Short mmCIF file of C-alpha atoms and ligand atoms in Angstrom, two decimals:
data_model
loop_
_atom_site.label_atom_id
_atom_site.label_comp_id
_atom_site.label_asym_id
_atom_site.label_seq_id
_atom_site.Cartn_x
_atom_site.Cartn_y
_atom_site.Cartn_z
CA UNK A 58 86.81 94.75 117.23
CA UNK A 59 87.10 97.85 119.45
CA UNK A 60 90.32 99.11 120.74
CA UNK A 61 90.89 101.28 123.89
CA UNK A 62 94.78 102.16 123.86
CA UNK A 63 96.27 103.83 126.76
CA UNK A 64 99.78 105.15 127.44
CA UNK A 65 100.79 105.26 131.07
CA UNK A 66 99.93 109.04 132.57
CA UNK A 67 103.02 110.48 133.03
CA UNK A 68 104.02 112.43 136.23
CA UNK A 69 103.30 116.02 135.18
CA UNK A 70 106.32 117.44 137.12
CA UNK A 71 108.62 115.86 134.57
CA UNK A 72 109.94 117.53 131.48
CA UNK A 73 108.78 114.96 128.72
CA UNK A 74 111.71 113.13 127.33
CA UNK A 75 112.35 110.33 125.07
CA UNK A 76 110.72 107.43 127.07
CA UNK A 77 107.65 109.27 127.28
CA UNK A 78 107.68 110.32 123.56
CA UNK A 79 108.31 106.32 122.72
CA UNK A 80 105.45 104.89 124.24
CA UNK A 81 103.23 107.59 123.17
CA UNK A 82 104.68 107.34 119.45
CA UNK A 83 103.99 103.48 119.52
CA UNK A 84 100.44 103.89 120.98
CA UNK A 85 99.78 106.31 118.21
CA UNK A 86 100.92 104.19 115.41
CA UNK A 87 99.11 101.32 116.96
CA UNK A 88 95.86 103.66 117.09
CA UNK A 89 96.28 104.96 113.59
CA UNK A 90 96.72 101.41 112.08
CA UNK A 91 93.52 100.23 113.82
CA UNK A 92 91.57 103.08 112.51
CA UNK A 93 93.01 102.51 109.21
CA UNK A 94 91.70 98.56 109.53
CA UNK A 95 88.36 100.40 110.46
CA UNK A 96 88.38 98.96 114.06
CA UNK A 97 86.73 101.22 116.36
CA UNK A 98 89.30 102.98 118.28
CA UNK A 99 89.89 105.01 121.16
CA UNK A 100 93.31 106.31 122.29
CA UNK A 101 94.33 107.66 125.62
CA UNK A 102 97.29 109.62 126.96
CA UNK A 103 97.36 112.27 130.01
CA UNK A 104 99.17 113.14 133.36
CA UNK A 105 99.21 112.03 136.95
CA UNK A 106 99.24 114.94 139.04
CA UNK A 107 98.73 113.96 142.82
CA UNK A 108 101.58 113.04 145.35
CA UNK A 109 104.40 114.56 147.29
CA UNK A 110 106.57 115.35 144.26
CA UNK A 111 103.83 117.56 143.05
CA UNK A 112 103.07 119.34 146.39
CA UNK A 113 106.75 120.18 147.00
CA UNK A 114 107.49 121.47 143.55
CA UNK A 115 104.65 123.64 143.87
CA UNK A 116 105.44 124.91 147.28
CA UNK A 117 108.95 125.74 145.73
CA UNK A 118 107.47 127.82 142.94
CA UNK A 119 105.03 129.48 145.40
CA UNK A 120 102.04 128.22 143.70
CA UNK A 121 98.93 126.31 144.51
CA UNK A 122 99.55 122.83 143.39
CA UNK A 123 96.57 122.92 140.92
CA UNK A 124 97.98 125.72 139.20
CA UNK A 125 101.56 124.33 138.90
CA UNK A 126 99.77 121.38 137.15
CA UNK A 127 97.91 123.58 134.90
CA UNK A 128 101.32 125.16 134.18
CA UNK A 129 103.48 121.99 133.71
CA UNK A 130 100.89 120.04 131.87
CA UNK A 131 101.51 122.50 128.87
CA UNK A 132 104.94 121.04 128.29
CA UNK A 133 103.08 117.74 127.64
CA UNK A 134 100.11 118.87 125.38
CA UNK A 135 102.77 121.11 123.34
CA UNK A 136 105.19 118.10 122.70
CA UNK A 137 102.22 115.68 121.68
CA UNK A 138 101.03 118.26 119.30
CA UNK A 139 104.19 118.63 117.67
CA UNK A 140 104.81 114.71 117.61
CA UNK A 141 101.41 114.64 115.95
CA UNK A 142 99.72 112.33 118.51
CA UNK A 143 95.97 111.70 117.56
CA UNK A 144 94.76 110.88 121.31
CA UNK A 145 91.15 111.29 121.60
CA UNK A 146 91.51 112.53 124.98
CA UNK A 147 94.06 113.99 127.30
CA UNK A 148 93.26 112.94 130.68
CA UNK A 149 93.99 114.49 133.95
CA UNK A 150 93.97 113.11 137.54
CA UNK A 151 92.80 116.68 138.47
CA UNK A 152 89.41 116.46 136.45
CA UNK A 153 86.94 116.69 138.95
CA UNK A 154 85.04 113.71 137.67
CA UNK A 155 88.03 111.50 138.07
CA UNK A 156 88.33 112.65 141.73
CA UNK A 157 84.74 111.92 142.23
CA UNK A 158 84.60 108.64 140.48
CA UNK A 159 87.68 107.50 142.59
CA UNK A 160 85.96 108.41 145.70
CA UNK A 161 82.97 106.34 144.65
CA UNK A 162 85.02 103.55 143.91
CA UNK A 163 86.82 103.91 147.21
CA UNK A 164 83.26 104.07 149.14
CA UNK A 165 82.18 100.81 147.17
CA UNK A 166 85.13 99.05 148.18
CA UNK A 167 84.78 100.34 151.93
CA UNK A 168 81.31 99.17 152.02
CA UNK A 169 81.96 95.67 150.53
CA UNK A 170 84.78 95.51 153.22
CA UNK A 171 87.54 95.22 150.74
CA UNK A 172 89.29 98.06 152.79
CA UNK A 173 90.31 98.20 156.16
CA UNK A 174 92.13 100.33 158.49
CA UNK A 175 95.18 99.12 160.46
CA UNK A 176 97.80 100.58 162.46
CA UNK A 177 101.25 100.36 160.96
CA UNK A 178 104.78 100.54 161.53
CA UNK A 179 107.27 101.02 159.44
CA UNK A 180 110.51 102.73 157.80
CA UNK A 181 109.39 105.41 155.74
CA UNK A 182 111.11 107.30 153.04
CA UNK A 183 110.00 110.95 152.47
CA UNK A 184 111.76 111.42 149.46
CA UNK A 185 110.91 108.05 148.01
CA UNK A 186 107.11 108.21 149.32
CA UNK A 187 107.59 104.46 150.09
CA UNK A 188 107.40 102.02 153.19
CA UNK A 189 110.26 99.98 153.77
CA UNK A 190 110.48 96.88 156.42
CA UNK A 191 113.48 96.15 158.55
CA UNK A 192 114.96 93.76 156.02
CA UNK A 193 114.51 95.88 153.24
CA UNK A 194 116.96 98.36 154.62
CA UNK A 195 120.58 98.65 153.44
CA UNK A 196 122.92 100.17 156.13
CA UNK A 197 119.79 101.79 157.59
CA UNK A 198 118.93 103.39 154.54
CA UNK A 199 116.68 102.87 151.46
CA UNK A 200 118.08 100.49 148.83
CA UNK A 201 118.65 103.79 146.83
CA UNK A 202 120.63 105.25 149.75
CA UNK A 203 117.90 107.78 151.13
CA UNK A 204 117.26 108.11 154.80
CA UNK A 205 114.35 106.81 156.31
CA UNK A 206 112.27 107.66 159.40
CA UNK A 207 110.31 105.21 161.86
CA UNK A 208 106.64 106.13 161.58
CA UNK A 209 103.74 104.54 163.31
CA UNK A 210 100.23 105.51 161.82
CA UNK A 211 96.89 104.25 161.15
CA UNK A 212 96.34 103.37 157.25
CA UNK A 213 93.72 101.75 155.06
CA UNK A 214 94.76 98.60 152.98
CA UNK A 215 93.30 96.66 150.32
CA UNK A 216 92.93 93.58 150.63
CA UNK A 217 95.00 92.52 147.32
CA UNK A 218 96.10 89.40 148.82
CA UNK A 219 93.00 87.59 148.72
CA UNK A 220 93.02 87.84 144.93
CA UNK A 221 96.65 86.03 144.41
CA UNK A 222 95.27 82.66 143.42
CA UNK A 223 92.55 83.97 141.18
CA UNK A 224 95.29 86.50 139.21
CA UNK A 225 97.59 83.29 138.59
CA UNK A 226 94.58 81.64 137.38
CA UNK A 227 93.49 84.59 135.39
CA UNK A 228 96.89 85.05 133.79
CA UNK A 229 97.40 81.61 132.71
CA UNK A 230 94.01 81.34 131.27
CA UNK A 231 94.15 84.47 129.16
CA UNK A 232 97.43 84.41 127.09
CA UNK A 233 96.89 87.63 125.80
CA UNK A 234 96.53 89.48 129.15
CA UNK A 235 100.10 90.11 129.93
CA UNK A 236 103.01 90.49 127.03
CA UNK A 237 105.10 89.83 125.87
CA UNK A 238 105.59 86.29 127.18
CA UNK A 239 108.90 87.13 128.94
CA UNK A 240 107.09 89.73 131.06
CA UNK A 241 103.96 87.48 131.81
CA UNK A 242 106.42 84.93 133.42
CA UNK A 243 108.26 87.58 135.44
CA UNK A 244 104.76 88.57 136.79
CA UNK A 245 104.06 84.84 137.64
CA UNK A 246 107.36 84.58 138.86
CA UNK A 247 106.81 87.61 141.45
CA UNK A 248 103.28 85.88 142.35
CA UNK A 249 105.13 82.94 143.64
CA UNK A 250 105.94 84.76 146.86
CA UNK A 251 102.87 85.71 149.28
CA UNK A 252 101.15 88.79 148.18
CA UNK A 253 100.44 91.41 150.76
CA UNK A 254 97.67 93.90 151.03
CA UNK A 255 97.99 97.30 149.30
CA UNK A 256 98.12 100.32 151.52
CA UNK A 257 95.93 103.22 149.60
CA UNK A 258 96.00 105.89 152.17
CA UNK A 259 98.39 108.60 153.24
CA UNK A 260 97.51 110.84 155.89
CA UNK A 261 96.98 114.30 155.25
CA UNK A 262 99.51 115.39 158.17
CA UNK A 263 101.98 114.37 155.87
CA UNK A 264 100.72 114.66 152.03
CA UNK A 265 97.49 116.93 151.49
CA UNK A 266 97.68 116.98 147.55
CA UNK A 267 95.58 113.88 146.56
CA UNK A 268 91.85 112.84 146.48
CA UNK A 269 90.20 112.60 150.12
CA UNK A 270 89.23 109.28 151.25
CA UNK A 271 85.41 109.66 151.23
CA UNK A 272 85.30 107.61 154.50
CA UNK A 273 88.32 109.47 156.41
CA UNK A 274 88.63 112.91 155.72
CA UNK A 275 92.22 113.16 157.37
CA UNK A 276 93.35 111.12 154.60
CA UNK A 277 94.01 111.24 150.76
CA UNK A 278 94.59 108.22 148.32
CA UNK A 279 97.83 106.92 147.44
CA UNK A 280 98.74 108.27 144.23
CA UNK A 281 99.05 104.75 142.34
CA UNK A 282 95.68 103.82 143.36
CA UNK A 283 94.23 107.05 141.97
CA UNK A 284 96.14 107.02 138.76
CA UNK A 285 95.62 103.69 137.43
CA UNK A 286 91.76 104.48 137.90
CA UNK A 287 92.27 107.25 135.52
CA UNK A 288 92.10 104.48 132.63
CA UNK A 289 88.36 103.56 133.09
CA UNK A 290 87.07 106.81 134.67
CA UNK A 291 88.34 108.68 131.57
CA UNK A 292 85.82 106.72 129.59
CA UNK A 293 82.99 107.02 132.17
CA UNK A 294 83.44 104.47 135.30
CA UNK A 295 81.28 105.78 138.04
CA UNK A 296 79.53 108.74 135.94
CA UNK A 297 75.92 107.70 135.40
CA UNK A 298 75.38 109.99 132.59
CA UNK A 299 78.34 108.33 130.60
CA UNK A 300 77.19 104.69 131.29
CA UNK A 301 76.83 104.13 127.45
CA UNK A 302 80.34 105.15 126.42
CA UNK A 303 81.99 103.13 129.80
CA UNK A 304 80.16 99.68 128.14
CA UNK A 305 81.28 100.74 124.90
CA UNK A 306 84.76 101.73 125.27
CA UNK A 307 85.95 99.71 128.61
CA UNK A 308 83.96 96.44 127.95
CA UNK A 309 81.39 94.36 130.36
CA UNK A 310 81.66 91.28 132.45
CA UNK A 311 84.63 90.06 134.44
CA UNK A 312 86.60 88.96 131.62
CA UNK A 313 88.57 91.01 129.03
CA UNK A 314 87.16 94.24 127.81
CA UNK A 315 88.61 96.39 125.41
CA UNK A 316 91.43 98.23 127.03
CA UNK A 317 95.11 97.63 125.88
CA UNK A 318 97.45 99.20 128.30
CA UNK A 319 100.99 100.06 126.60
CA UNK A 320 103.58 100.87 129.43
CA UNK A 321 107.26 100.49 130.37
CA UNK A 322 108.71 97.52 131.96
CA UNK A 323 109.06 99.59 135.10
CA UNK A 324 105.91 99.98 135.44
CA UNK A 325 104.90 96.39 134.86
CA UNK A 326 103.92 95.18 138.58
CA UNK A 327 101.63 97.87 139.36
CA UNK A 328 99.77 97.33 136.11
CA UNK A 329 99.94 93.45 136.00
CA UNK A 330 99.23 92.81 140.07
CA UNK A 331 97.60 96.04 141.70
CA UNK A 332 95.76 96.80 138.72
CA UNK A 333 93.53 93.55 138.05
CA UNK A 334 93.01 92.89 141.59
CA UNK A 335 91.54 96.31 142.11
CA UNK A 336 89.29 95.79 139.00
CA UNK A 337 88.20 92.49 140.05
CA UNK A 338 87.22 93.87 143.59
CA UNK A 339 85.23 96.52 142.13
CA UNK A 340 83.67 94.10 139.56
CA UNK A 341 84.56 95.69 136.34
CA UNK A 342 86.06 94.29 132.99
CA UNK A 343 89.79 93.57 132.95
CA UNK A 344 91.79 95.13 130.23
CA UNK A 345 92.39 92.85 127.00
CA UNK A 346 96.24 93.40 127.08
CA UNK A 347 98.91 94.71 129.38
CA UNK A 348 101.82 95.28 126.83
CA UNK A 349 105.34 96.06 128.77
CA UNK A 350 108.00 97.31 126.19
CA UNK A 351 111.58 97.97 126.90
CA UNK A 352 114.07 100.69 127.41
CA UNK A 353 115.75 102.99 125.29
CA UNK A 354 119.35 102.66 126.50
CA UNK A 355 122.37 105.15 126.60
CA UNK A 356 125.59 104.01 124.64
CA UNK A 357 126.81 102.87 128.01
CA UNK A 358 123.74 100.63 128.46
CA UNK A 359 121.83 102.87 130.83
CA UNK A 360 118.21 103.56 130.88
CA UNK A 361 117.44 106.76 129.02
CA UNK A 362 116.07 109.42 131.57
CA UNK A 363 115.53 112.96 132.14
CA UNK A 364 119.27 113.31 133.27
CA UNK A 365 120.62 111.21 130.51
CA UNK A 366 118.63 112.96 128.13
CA UNK A 367 120.77 116.17 128.83
CA UNK A 368 123.72 113.90 127.29
CA UNK A 369 121.93 113.08 124.08
CA UNK A 370 119.03 115.34 124.01
CA UNK A 371 116.89 112.93 122.32
CA UNK A 372 114.05 115.50 121.75
CA UNK A 373 116.54 117.43 120.03
CA UNK A 374 116.76 114.59 117.23
CA UNK A 375 113.54 115.83 116.35
CA UNK A 376 114.50 119.05 115.16
CA UNK A 377 117.42 117.68 113.33
CA UNK A 378 115.91 114.91 111.66
CA UNK A 379 112.12 115.77 111.49
CA UNK A 380 108.96 114.27 113.08
CA UNK A 381 108.02 111.72 110.82
CA UNK A 382 111.61 110.26 110.90
CA UNK A 383 111.92 110.15 114.49
CA UNK A 384 108.97 108.28 114.59
CA UNK A 385 110.15 105.83 112.20
CA UNK A 386 113.30 105.51 113.87
CA UNK A 387 111.60 104.66 117.18
CA UNK A 388 109.13 102.32 115.42
CA UNK A 389 111.47 100.37 113.32
CA UNK A 390 114.75 100.19 115.72
CA UNK A 391 113.31 98.36 118.50
CA UNK A 392 111.71 95.31 119.38
CA UNK A 393 108.51 96.17 120.77
CA UNK A 394 109.02 94.31 124.15
CA UNK A 395 112.72 94.63 123.92
CA UNK A 396 115.59 97.05 124.97
CA UNK A 397 117.30 98.74 122.19
CA UNK A 398 120.36 101.43 122.14
CA UNK A 399 119.52 104.85 121.13
CA UNK A 400 122.01 107.26 119.63
CA UNK A 401 122.16 110.19 117.05
CA UNK A 402 124.26 107.98 114.98
CA UNK A 403 121.86 105.01 114.62
CA UNK A 404 119.32 107.61 114.20
CA UNK A 405 120.99 109.14 111.10
CA UNK A 406 122.28 105.86 109.56
CA UNK A 407 118.48 104.39 109.85
CA UNK A 408 116.82 107.65 108.17
CA UNK A 409 119.30 108.04 105.51
CA UNK A 410 119.14 104.52 104.55
CA UNK A 411 115.83 103.62 104.67
CA UNK A 412 113.86 107.05 104.14
CA UNK A 413 116.19 109.03 102.02
CA UNK A 414 117.76 106.12 99.79
CA UNK A 415 115.17 103.28 99.93
CA UNK A 416 111.93 105.37 99.85
CA UNK A 417 112.70 109.04 98.88
CA UNK A 418 115.21 108.30 96.05
CA UNK A 419 113.11 105.73 94.32
CA UNK A 420 110.06 108.12 94.31
CA UNK A 421 112.31 111.16 93.04
CA UNK A 422 113.89 108.86 90.08
CA UNK A 423 110.40 107.45 88.94
CA UNK A 424 109.03 110.93 88.68
CA UNK A 425 111.98 112.20 86.81
CA UNK A 426 111.75 109.37 84.04
CA UNK A 427 107.93 109.94 84.22
CA UNK A 428 108.50 113.84 83.56
CA UNK A 429 111.35 113.11 80.70
CA UNK A 430 109.11 110.22 78.82
CA UNK A 431 105.56 110.62 79.71
CA UNK A 432 105.15 114.21 80.50
CA UNK A 433 104.46 113.43 84.15
CA UNK A 434 101.38 111.52 83.33
CA UNK A 435 100.74 107.95 84.89
CA UNK A 436 100.57 105.47 82.08
CA UNK A 437 98.20 102.60 81.77
CA UNK A 438 98.72 99.77 84.35
CA UNK A 439 100.30 96.61 82.58
CA UNK A 440 102.00 93.89 84.49
CA UNK A 441 102.99 91.02 81.35
CA UNK A 442 105.60 92.91 79.35
CA UNK A 443 108.75 93.03 81.86
CA UNK A 444 110.18 90.43 83.71
CA UNK A 445 109.73 90.69 87.42
CA UNK A 446 106.60 92.89 87.14
CA UNK A 447 104.43 89.92 88.06
CA UNK A 448 106.54 88.97 90.84
CA UNK A 449 106.69 92.42 92.22
CA UNK A 450 102.97 92.61 92.11
CA UNK A 451 102.53 89.02 94.20
CA UNK A 452 105.05 90.73 96.69
CA UNK A 453 102.80 94.21 97.24
CA UNK A 454 99.53 92.36 97.10
CA UNK A 455 100.55 89.98 100.07
CA UNK A 456 101.67 92.91 102.05
CA UNK A 457 98.28 94.57 103.58
CA UNK A 458 97.61 91.30 105.32
CA UNK A 459 101.15 90.82 106.57
CA UNK A 460 101.35 94.14 107.82
CA UNK A 461 97.84 93.78 109.47
CA UNK A 462 99.00 90.51 111.23
CA UNK A 463 101.98 92.00 112.53
CA UNK A 464 100.01 94.93 114.04
CA UNK A 465 97.68 92.83 115.61
CA UNK A 466 100.47 90.71 117.21
CA UNK A 467 102.17 94.14 118.61
CA UNK A 468 105.02 93.67 116.14
CA UNK A 469 104.82 97.31 114.92
CA UNK A 470 108.61 97.10 114.16
CA UNK A 471 108.06 94.09 111.95
CA UNK A 472 105.31 95.34 109.99
CA UNK A 473 107.56 98.33 109.22
CA UNK A 474 110.29 95.99 108.05
CA UNK A 475 107.68 94.04 105.85
CA UNK A 476 106.76 97.39 104.13
CA UNK A 477 110.62 98.34 103.57
CA UNK A 478 111.01 94.89 102.44
CA UNK A 479 108.84 95.66 99.56
CA UNK A 480 110.47 98.59 98.82
CA UNK A 481 113.65 97.17 98.39
CA UNK A 482 112.60 94.71 96.08
CA UNK A 483 110.61 97.77 94.04
CA UNK A 484 114.19 99.51 94.31
CA UNK A 485 115.86 96.06 92.34
CA UNK A 486 113.45 95.75 90.25
CA UNK A 487 113.39 99.38 88.82
CA UNK A 488 117.37 99.09 88.56
CA UNK A 489 117.37 95.65 86.88
CA UNK A 490 114.69 96.93 84.48
CA UNK A 491 116.37 100.35 83.95
CA UNK A 492 113.56 101.99 82.26
CA UNK A 493 115.76 104.93 81.36
CA UNK A 494 116.96 102.58 78.63
CA UNK A 495 113.58 100.79 77.83
CA UNK A 496 112.28 104.04 76.65
CA UNK A 497 114.81 104.15 74.00
CA UNK A 498 113.94 100.58 72.52
CA UNK A 499 110.10 99.82 73.80
CA UNK A 500 108.32 102.69 75.38
CA UNK A 501 105.52 100.44 76.39
CA UNK A 502 107.64 98.41 78.78
CA UNK A 503 109.25 101.59 80.39
CA UNK A 504 105.52 102.55 81.17
CA UNK A 505 105.02 99.25 82.85
CA UNK A 506 108.03 99.64 85.00
CA UNK A 507 106.85 103.33 86.13
CA UNK A 508 103.54 101.96 86.61
CA UNK A 509 104.54 98.88 88.84
CA UNK A 510 106.98 101.14 90.54
CA UNK A 511 104.44 104.11 91.41
CA UNK A 512 101.74 101.78 92.64
CA UNK A 513 104.17 99.78 94.71
CA UNK A 514 105.19 103.35 96.21
CA UNK A 515 101.47 104.18 96.79
CA UNK A 516 100.48 101.33 98.60
CA UNK A 517 103.71 101.39 100.66
CA UNK A 518 102.92 104.86 101.53
CA UNK A 519 99.30 103.91 102.72
CA UNK A 520 100.65 101.08 104.62
CA UNK A 521 103.41 103.74 106.48
CA UNK A 522 101.14 106.31 106.80
CA UNK A 523 100.13 105.44 110.65
CA UNK A 524 103.89 105.89 111.19
CA UNK A 525 104.61 108.82 109.34
CA UNK A 526 101.41 110.61 108.78
CA UNK A 527 102.73 114.06 107.25
CA UNK A 528 105.22 112.42 104.78
CA UNK A 529 102.89 109.73 103.37
CA UNK A 530 100.23 112.33 102.98
CA UNK A 531 102.65 114.37 100.70
CA UNK A 532 103.75 111.48 98.80
CA UNK A 533 100.13 110.13 98.48
CA UNK A 534 98.73 113.88 97.36
CA UNK A 535 101.57 113.94 94.63
CA UNK A 536 100.41 110.55 93.32
CA UNK A 537 96.92 111.97 93.30
CA UNK A 538 95.35 109.83 96.18
CA UNK A 539 95.40 112.42 98.62
CA UNK A 540 92.12 111.81 100.24
CA UNK A 541 90.94 110.10 103.57
CA UNK A 542 92.19 106.66 102.99
CA UNK A 543 89.97 103.47 103.62
CA UNK A 544 91.16 99.73 103.84
CA UNK A 545 88.69 98.91 101.35
CA UNK A 546 89.37 101.35 98.81
CA UNK A 547 92.77 101.86 98.99
CA UNK A 548 94.54 98.86 100.42
CA UNK A 549 92.27 95.60 100.24
CA UNK A 550 91.22 96.65 96.48
CA UNK A 551 94.17 95.13 95.24
CA UNK A 552 96.94 96.36 92.79
CA UNK A 553 96.01 98.92 90.21
CA UNK A 554 94.43 101.64 92.10
CA UNK A 555 96.62 103.97 91.09
CA UNK A 556 94.82 106.09 88.42
CA UNK A 557 96.32 106.47 84.93
CA UNK A 558 96.40 109.80 83.53
CA UNK A 559 97.42 111.41 86.98
CA UNK A 560 99.56 114.10 86.65
CA UNK A 561 102.46 114.14 88.90
CA UNK A 562 104.53 117.07 89.62
CA UNK A 563 108.17 116.43 90.56
CA UNK A 564 108.03 117.02 94.37
CA UNK A 565 110.68 118.57 96.86
CA UNK A 566 112.73 115.70 98.20
CA UNK A 567 110.60 113.94 100.68
CA UNK A 568 113.65 112.64 103.02
CA UNK A 569 116.64 115.02 102.44
CA UNK A 570 119.77 113.20 103.74
CA UNK A 571 120.72 114.40 107.30
CA UNK A 572 124.39 114.75 108.25
CA UNK A 573 125.95 114.42 111.55
CA UNK A 574 126.25 117.48 113.57
CA UNK A 575 129.76 118.72 113.62
CA UNK A 576 131.35 118.54 116.87
CA UNK A 577 133.98 120.88 117.97
N1 MSP B 793 102.93 108.01 136.28
C1 MSP B 793 103.51 106.80 136.42
C2 MSP B 793 102.64 106.18 135.67
C3 MSP B 793 100.86 105.93 136.03
S1 MSP B 793 100.05 105.08 134.78
C4 MSP B 793 98.61 104.67 135.67
C5 MSP B 793 104.73 107.05 135.83
N2 MSP B 793 105.06 108.11 135.06
S2 MSP B 793 106.51 108.34 134.44
O1 MSP B 793 106.36 109.67 133.82
O2 MSP B 793 107.41 108.15 135.16
O3 MSP B 793 106.48 107.45 132.82
C6 MSP B 793 106.82 106.37 132.98
C7 MSP B 793 106.71 105.74 131.56
O4 MSP B 793 107.74 106.37 130.43
C8 MSP B 793 107.41 104.50 131.30
O5 MSP B 793 106.42 103.32 131.94
C9 MSP B 793 107.74 104.32 130.06
O6 MSP B 793 106.47 104.14 129.23
C10 MSP B 793 108.28 105.43 129.72
N3 MSP B 793 109.83 105.64 129.71
C11 MSP B 793 110.51 106.25 130.74
N4 MSP B 793 111.75 106.09 130.33
C12 MSP B 793 111.83 105.22 129.23
C13 MSP B 793 113.10 105.06 128.53
N5 MSP B 793 114.21 105.08 128.64
N6 MSP B 793 112.91 103.87 127.57
C14 MSP B 793 111.36 103.65 127.09
N7 MSP B 793 110.16 104.08 127.90
C15 MSP B 793 110.76 104.73 129.15
O7 MSP B 793 105.53 106.08 135.89
#
C-alpha cells in the first residue's frame, strides 16, 4: 500500500511549540514504520504563510511579508532537523507553483459555477479575521471578547452547502475516512445543521498578503482555502509536468486516494468538512484518512500553547532528556486521539523507568556478563536448555505482527507498549535465570540466556527504531546490526538473526538516568 502522510502546515508566524512538535513527531514515527514495512511512503510538513497576522507582523518588523516568512520559516526547519524528522518535502504556501496551482483550481471552480459573487453584510473581527452574524455576538463583541465592525462588501462564495448530503453519505460509507470514531461522530453531529456556503475571498483593501483570485484582481483567497490545497499541490496538482507524481502520491478517481492527514482536533472541521467538499467539486480523489488527535494539556487541564509553553517550556525538555527520549514520551504517553497531561515529572518518570531501567540496563547488564564469561563474543543460538527460553522466543516472534497491526490502526502508543511488554518479559527471564550463577555451574545454559536476551533486545530495537532512530541505531550497531534494516531480513526472518561470533564492546550507557532539575 502507498501512504502520503501529512501534518498540518503550521502558521509561520508562531514559534514552534510542543503541539507542533507532537503532530510532526507522530507523523514521522508512522512514516518511518511504514518505510520499515516496505510501504511506499511520502511525508509532508510545512508552513502556512498567508493572511492578516503575517502581514501585520511583517509590517511591525519593517519587512516585506515574503522576507518575514523566509526568516520565520527557519525556526521550523531548524527544529524539525533537531528532532530528526524525516519529511520528504517542506511545503510552503508561498512557493510559486503552489500559488499558480491554487489559481488554476479557483478558475476551474469559477468556470464550473461552483463559486459565485454576492454582497455580504456581517460583523467582522479584524484581529480574528472572522465574520460573525448578529446572533454569534456576545454583548456586541466576539465570543472571545474582541471588537467587531459592521462590514458590507462583495465577496466570493464556494457552494459548499450543495455537498452536504454527499458528505454525510461518504463519511458513513467509508469507515476509515474520519478517525477516531468519536471524532467522526462529532463531524456527523455538526452536519445535522444546514451547511452554509464558504466565503473564499478577502478584498485587497483589507488584506493584500494572499493569493490573488484569478477572476478578480481586487481580491485575495481566504487563507484556509489556500492552505488546505497545499496537500495535493505539493505532489503535483494542476502542474502538467508532475502529473505522474500526482497520480502516484495523491491517487485517482473520486474515492479514497493515499493521503493520511494527521492533525489536532482544533482543526478537524476545516479538514473534515471544507476539505472533502472542495476536493469533490474539483473532481479530485479524497484523502484515505483524516485523523484528529487530542491535545497535550497543562497540569491545570488547559491546552498547551505558546503562552502556556512559557510555563513548562516543553522544548527545553528535549535539552534535558535528549531527542529520542522526548520522541518516545510523546509517542508512549498519549493514546493517539485522546488528550493527555504533559509535565516534566511525567517525562522523567517515563524515561527513567522504560528507557534507563527496562531497556538500557538490560543491555548493559547482559553485555557485562558477556564480557566476563564469553570474552564479549555472542554465543551460538540455543533455546532448549533453560526454562523460559521457549516462551520468550514465542513472545518475541509474535511481536512484529502485533506492532504492524497497531501501527496500521493508528495506535503507535499501543505498538510501543507491546514492545516494552516483551522487554519487561525479557528482563524477568534474565533475572529469573540468573546467568551470572549459571556460568559457575553450566556455562552452556549461561550462554543460552545471553543469546536469548541479546536477540530479544535486537528485535525490540529494530521495532523501536522508528520512534528512537538514533539511540536504536547505536544499540544495533553495538550488536553488529548497524546496517540499513529491512523487514524481510531483520524482522520477519524470525528469531535467531543475531550472528554468533559478533564481538560486542561495552557501550556507553544508552539512556543515563535523568534527575529533575533543582528548583530554588
Ligand atoms: N495553519 C493551520 C493549519 C492549516 S493545515 C492546512 C494551523 N496552524 S497551527 O500552527 O495553529 O497548528 C495547529 C496544529 O498544531 C494542531 O492542529 C495540532 O496539530 C498542533 N497543536 C497545537 N497545540 C497542540 C497541543 N497542545 N497538543 C497537541 N497538538 C496541538 O492551525
